Amino acid sequence: MTSTHLQILLHAPDAEGLQRARMNAVNAQKADPRCEVRIIANAGAVAAALDTPHPQADSCTLLCPNTLAHLQRTCRAPLQVLDGPAVLALAQLQQQGWIYIRS
């Protein structure tokens, strides 16, 4: 492994993808505690994130505000809401060097 820590961006666009992203986040951080992981959930993954808490992965999960508004739901802690649309966050984080993986 290199001395630079990994920054992994897991994109969860649906409930099944969210489940995979959560498992991947836990496994990555277990294998390399220095690894930074963010899960960006939009579309169908947002309701799944709100309805099914995951103690290990919720703190690194960010929800699309557009999807929340469409669903007429609010975020619960420790989940976080992105500042803007998920599509922009995904592009901006990749531009900053985060490694994108669609879950």
Coordinates of N, CA, C and O in Angstrom, one line a residue:
M1 N 0.8 -1.2 0.0 CA 0.0 0.0 0.0 C 0.9 1.2 0.0 O 1.9 1.3 0.6
T2 N 0.5 2.3 -0.6 CA 1.2 3.5 -0.7 C 1.1 4.3 0.6 O 0.2 4.0 1.4
S3 N 2.0 5.3 0.7 CA 1.9 6.1 2.0 C 0.8 7.1 1.9 O 0.4 7.7 2.9
T4 N 0.2 7.4 0.7 CA -0.9 8.3 0.6 C -2.2 7.5 0.9 O -2.4 6.4 0.4
H5 N -3.0 8.1 1.7 CA -4.3 7.4 2.0 C -5.3 7.5 0.9 O -5.3 8.5 0.1
L6 N -6.1 6.5 0.7 CA -7.1 6.5 -0.3 C -8.3 7.3 0.1 O -8.7 7.4 1.2
Q7 N -8.9 7.9 -0.9 CA -10.2 8.6 -0.8 C -11.2 8.0 -1.8 O -11.0 8.2 -3.0
I8 N -12.1 7.2 -1.2 CA -13.0 6.4 -2.0 C -14.4 7.1 -2.0 O -14.9 7.3 -0.9
L9 N -15.0 7.3 -3.2 CA -16.3 7.9 -3.3 C -17.2 6.8 -3.9 O -17.1 6.3 -5.0
L10 N -18.1 6.3 -3.0 CA -19.1 5.3 -3.4 C -20.4 5.9 -3.8 O -21.0 6.6 -2.9
H11 N -20.9 5.7 -5.0 CA -22.1 6.2 -5.5 C -23.2 5.2 -5.4 O -23.1 4.1 -6.0
A12 N -24.2 5.5 -4.6 CA -25.3 4.6 -4.4 C -26.6 5.2 -5.0 O -27.2 6.1 -4.4
P13 N -27.0 4.7 -6.2 CA -28.2 5.3 -6.8 C -29.5 4.5 -6.5 O -30.6 5.0 -6.9
D14 N -29.4 3.4 -5.8 CA -30.6 2.7 -5.4 C -30.4 1.9 -4.2 O -29.3 1.9 -3.6
A15 N -31.4 1.2 -3.7 CA -31.3 0.5 -2.4 C -30.3 -0.6 -2.4 O -29.5 -0.7 -1.4
E16 N -30.2 -1.3 -3.5 CA -29.2 -2.4 -3.6 C -27.8 -1.8 -3.6 O -26.9 -2.4 -3.0
G17 N -27.6 -0.7 -4.3 CA -26.4 -0.1 -4.4 C -25.9 0.5 -3.0 O -24.8 0.4 -2.6
L18 N -26.9 1.0 -2.3 CA -26.6 1.5 -0.9 C -26.1 0.3 0.0 O -25.1 0.5 0.7
Q19 N -26.7 -0.8 -0.1 CA -26.3 -2.0 0.7 C -24.9 -2.4 0.3 O -24.1 -2.6 1.2
R20 N -24.6 -2.4 -1.0 CA -23.2 -2.7 -1.4 C -22.2 -1.6 -0.9 O -21.1 -1.9 -0.4
A21 N -22.6 -0.4 -1.1 CA -21.7 0.7 -0.6 C -21.4 0.6 0.8 O -20.3 0.9 1.3
R22 N -22.4 0.4 1.6 CA -22.2 0.2 3.1 C -21.2 -0.9 3.4 O -20.3 -0.7 4.2
M23 N -21.4 -2.0 2.8 CA -20.5 -3.2 3.0 C -19.1 -2.8 2.5 O -18.1 -3.1 3.2
N24 N -19.0 -2.1 1.4 CA -17.7 -1.7 0.9 C -17.0 -0.7 1.8 O -15.8 -0.8 2.0
A25 N -17.7 0.2 2.3 CA -17.2 1.2 3.2 C -16.6 0.6 4.5 O -15.5 0.9 4.9
V26 N -17.4 -0.3 5.1 CA -16.9 -1.0 6.3 C -15.7 -1.8 6.0 O -14.7 -1.8 6.7
N27 N -15.7 -2.6 4.9 CA -14.6 -3.4 4.6 C -13.3 -2.6 4.3 O -12.2 -3.0 4.7
A28 N -13.5 -1.5 3.5 CA -12.3 -0.7 3.2 C -11.7 0.0 4.5 O -10.5 0.0 4.6
Q29 N -12.5 0.4 5.3 CA -12.0 1.1 6.5 C -11.4 0.1 7.5 O -10.5 0.4 8.3
K30 N -11.9 -1.2 7.5 CA -11.4 -2.2 8.3 C -10.0 -2.6 7.8 O -9.1 -2.8 8.6
A31 N -9.9 -2.7 6.5 CA -8.6 -3.1 5.9 C -7.5 -2.0 6.0 O -6.4 -2.3 6.1
D32 N -8.0 -0.7 5.9 CA -7.1 0.4 6.0 C -7.8 1.5 6.7 O -8.5 2.3 6.1
P33 N -7.5 1.6 8.0 CA -8.2 2.7 8.8 C -7.9 4.1 8.4 O -8.7 5.0 8.7
R34 N -6.8 4.3 7.6 CA -6.6 5.7 7.1 C -7.4 6.0 5.9 O -7.5 7.1 5.4
C35 N -8.0 5.0 5.3 CA -8.9 5.2 4.1 C -10.1 6.1 4.4 O -10.8 5.9 5.4
E36 N -10.3 7.1 3.6 CA -11.5 8.0 3.7 C -12.5 7.5 2.8 O -12.2 7.2 1.6
V37 N -13.7 7.3 3.2 CA -14.8 6.8 2.4 C -16.0 7.7 2.5 O -16.4 8.2 3.7
R38 N -16.6 8.1 1.4 CA -17.9 8.8 1.4 C -18.9 8.0 0.5 O -18.5 7.6 -0.5
I39 N -20.1 7.9 1.0 CA -21.1 7.3 0.3 C -22.1 8.5 -0.1 O -22.6 9.2 0.7
I40 N -22.3 8.6 -1.4 CA -23.3 9.6 -1.9 C -24.5 8.9 -2.4 O -24.4 8.0 -3.3
A41 N -25.6 9.1 -1.7 CA -26.8 8.4 -2.1 C -27.8 9.4 -2.7 O -28.0 10.5 -2.3
N42 N -28.4 8.9 -3.9 CA -29.4 9.7 -4.5 C -30.5 8.7 -5.0 O -30.4 7.5 -4.8
A43 N -31.5 9.3 -5.6 CA -32.6 8.5 -6.2 C -33.1 7.5 -5.1 O -33.3 7.9 -4.0
G44 N -33.2 6.2 -5.5 CA -33.8 5.2 -4.6 C -33.0 4.9 -3.3 O -33.6 4.3 -2.4
A45 N -31.8 5.3 -3.3 CA -30.9 5.0 -2.1 C -31.3 5.9 -1.0 O -31.0 5.5 0.2
V46 N -31.8 7.1 -1.2 CA -32.1 8.0 -0.2 C -33.1 7.5 0.8 O -32.9 7.5 2.0
A47 N -34.3 7.0 0.3 CA -35.3 6.4 1.2 C -34.7 5.2 2.0 O -35.0 5.1 3.2
A48 N -34.0 4.4 1.3 CA -33.4 3.2 2.0 C -32.4 3.7 3.1 O -32.4 3.1 4.2
A49 N -31.6 4.7 2.9 CA -30.7 5.2 3.9 C -31.5 5.7 5.1 O -31.1 5.5 6.3
L50 N -32.6 6.4 4.8 CA -33.4 7.0 5.9 C -34.2 5.9 6.7 O -34.3 6.0 7.9
D51 N -34.6 4.9 6.0 CA -35.5 3.9 6.6 C -34.7 2.8 7.3 O -35.2 2.1 8.2
T52 N -33.4 2.6 6.9 CA -32.6 1.4 7.4 C -31.3 2.0 7.9 O -30.3 2.0 7.2
P53 N -31.2 2.3 9.2 CA -30.0 2.8 9.8 C -28.8 1.8 9.7 O -29.1 0.6 9.7
H54 N -27.6 2.3 9.5 CA -26.4 1.4 9.5 C -25.4 2.1 10.4 O -24.7 3.1 9.9
P55 N -25.2 1.7 11.6 CA -24.4 2.3 12.6 C -22.9 2.6 12.1 O -22.3 3.6 12.4
Q56 N -22.4 1.7 11.3 CA -21.0 1.8 10.9 C -20.9 2.8 9.6 O -19.8 3.3 9.5
A57 N -21.9 2.9 8.8 CA -21.7 3.6 7.5 C -22.5 4.9 7.5 O -22.2 5.8 6.6
D58 N -23.4 5.1 8.4 CA -24.3 6.3 8.3 C -23.4 7.6 8.4 O -23.8 8.6 7.8
S59 N -22.4 7.6 9.2 CA -21.6 8.8 9.4 C -20.8 9.3 8.2 O -20.4 10.4 8.1
C60 N -20.7 8.4 7.2 CA -20.0 8.8 6.0 C -20.9 8.8 4.8 O -20.5 8.9 3.7
T61 N -22.2 8.9 5.1 CA -23.2 8.9 4.0 C -23.8 10.3 3.9 O -24.3 10.9 4.8
L62 N -23.9 10.7 2.6 CA -24.4 12.1 2.3 C -25.6 11.9 1.3 O -25.5 11.1 0.3
L63 N -26.6 12.6 1.6 CA -27.9 12.4 0.8 C -28.1 13.6 -0.2 O -27.8 14.7 0.2
C64 N -28.7 13.3 -1.3 CA -29.0 14.3 -2.3 C -30.1 15.2 -1.8 O -31.2 14.6 -1.5
P65 N -30.0 16.5 -1.7 CA -31.1 17.4 -1.3 C -32.3 17.4 -2.2 O -33.4 17.5 -1.8
N66 N -32.0 17.2 -3.5 CA -33.1 17.2 -4.5 C -34.0 16.0 -4.3 O -35.2 16.1 -4.3
T67 N -33.4 14.8 -4.0 CA -34.1 13.6 -3.7 C -34.9 13.7 -2.5 O -36.1 13.4 -2.4
L68 N -34.3 14.3 -1.4 CA -35.0 14.5 -0.2 C -36.2 15.4 -0.4 O -37.3 15.1 0.1
A69 N -36.1 16.5 -1.1 CA -37.2 17.4 -1.4 C -38.3 16.6 -2.2 O -39.5 16.8 -1.9
H70 N -37.9 15.9 -3.2 CA -38.8 15.1 -4.0 C -39.6 14.1 -3.1 O -40.8 13.9 -3.3
L71 N -38.9 13.5 -2.2 CA -39.6 12.5 -1.3 C -40.3 13.2 -0.2 O -41.1 12.6 0.6
Q72 N -40.1 14.5 0.0 CA -40.7 15.3 1.1 C -40.3 14.7 2.4 O -41.2 14.5 3.3
R73 N -39.0 14.4 2.6 CA -38.5 13.8 3.8 C -37.4 14.7 4.3 O -36.8 15.5 3.6
T74 N -37.0 14.5 5.6 CA -35.9 15.2 6.2 C -34.8 14.2 6.6 O -35.1 13.0 6.8
C75 N -33.6 14.7 6.7 CA -32.5 13.9 7.1 C -32.5 13.6 8.5 O -33.1 14.3 9.3
R76 N -31.9 12.4 8.9 CA -31.7 12.1 10.3 C -30.2 11.9 10.6 O -29.5 11.5 9.7
A77 N -29.8 12.3 11.8 CA -28.4 12.1 12.1 C -28.1 10.6 12.3 O -29.0 9.9 12.7
P78 N -26.9 10.2 12.0 CA -25.7 11.0 11.6 C -25.6 11.2 10.0 O -24.6 11.7 9.6
L79 N -26.6 10.8 9.3 CA -26.6 11.1 7.9 C -26.5 12.6 7.6 O -26.9 13.4 8.5
Q80 N -25.9 13.0 6.5 CA -25.7 14.4 6.2 C -26.4 14.7 4.8 O -26.5 13.8 4.0
V81 N -26.7 15.9 4.6 CA -27.2 16.4 3.3 C -26.2 17.1 2.6 O -25.5 18.0 3.1
L82 N -26.0 16.8 1.3 CA -25.1 17.5 0.4 C -25.5 19.0 0.3 O -26.7 19.3 0.4
D83 N -24.6 19.8 0.0 CA -24.9 21.3 -0.3 C -25.6 21.5 -1.5 O -26.3 22.5 -1.7
G84 N -25.5 20.6 -2.5 CA -26.2 20.7 -3.8 C -26.5 19.4 -4.4 O -26.3 18.4 -3.7
P85 N -26.9 19.3 -5.6 CA -27.2 18.1 -6.2 C -26.1 17.0 -6.2 O -24.9 17.4 -6.3
A86 N -26.5 15.8 -6.0 CA -25.5 14.7 -6.0 C -24.6 14.7 -7.2 O -23.4 14.4 -7.1
V87 N -25.2 14.9 -8.4 CA -24.4 14.9 -9.6 C -23.2 15.9 -9.5 O -22.1 15.6 -10.0
L88 N -23.4 17.0 -9.0 CA -22.3 18.0 -8.8 C -21.3 17.6 -7.8 O -20.1 17.7 -8.0
A89 N -21.8 17.0 -6.7 CA -20.9 16.6 -5.6 C -20.0 15.4 -6.2 O -18.8 15.4 -5.9
L90 N -20.6 14.5 -6.9 CA -19.8 13.4 -7.5 C -18.7 13.9 -8.4 O -17.6 13.5 -8.4
A91 N -19.0 14.9 -9.3 CA -18.1 15.5 -10.2 C -17.0 16.2 -9.4 O -15.8 16.1 -9.7
Q92 N -17.4 17.0 -8.5 CA -16.4 17.9 -7.7 C -15.5 17.0 -6.9 O -14.2 17.3 -6.9
L93 N -15.9 16.0 -6.3 CA -15.1 15.1 -5.5 C -14.1 14.4 -6.4 O -12.9 14.2 -6.1
Q94 N -14.5 13.9 -7.6 CA -13.6 13.3 -8.5 C -12.6 14.3 -9.0 O -11.4 13.9 -9.1
Q95 N -13.0 15.5 -9.2 CA -12.0 16.5 -9.6 C -11.0 16.8 -8.5 O -9.8 17.1 -8.8
Q96 N -11.3 16.6 -7.3 CA -10.4 16.7 -6.1 C -9.6 15.5 -5.9 O -8.8 15.4 -5.0
G97 N -9.7 14.4 -6.7 CA -8.9 13.2 -6.6 C -9.5 12.0 -5.9 O -8.9 11.0 -5.8
W98 N -10.8 12.1 -5.5 CA -11.5 11.0 -5.0 C -11.7 9.9 -6.1 O -12.0 10.2 -7.2
I99 N -11.6 8.7 -5.7 CA -11.7 7.6 -6.6 C -13.2 7.1 -6.6 O -13.8 6.8 -5.6
Y100 N -13.8 7.2 -7.8 CA -15.3 6.9 -7.9 C -15.5 5.5 -8.2 O -14.9 4.8 -9.0
I101 N -16.5 4.9 -7.4 CA -17.0 3.6 -7.6 C -18.5 3.6 -7.5 O -19.0 4.0 -6.5
R102 N -19.1 3.1 -8.5 CA -20.6 3.0 -8.5 C -20.9 1.7 -7.8 O -20.4 0.6 -8.2
S103 N -21.8 1.8 -6.8 CA -22.1 0.6 -6.0 C -23.4 -0.1 -6.5 O -24.2 0.5 -7.2

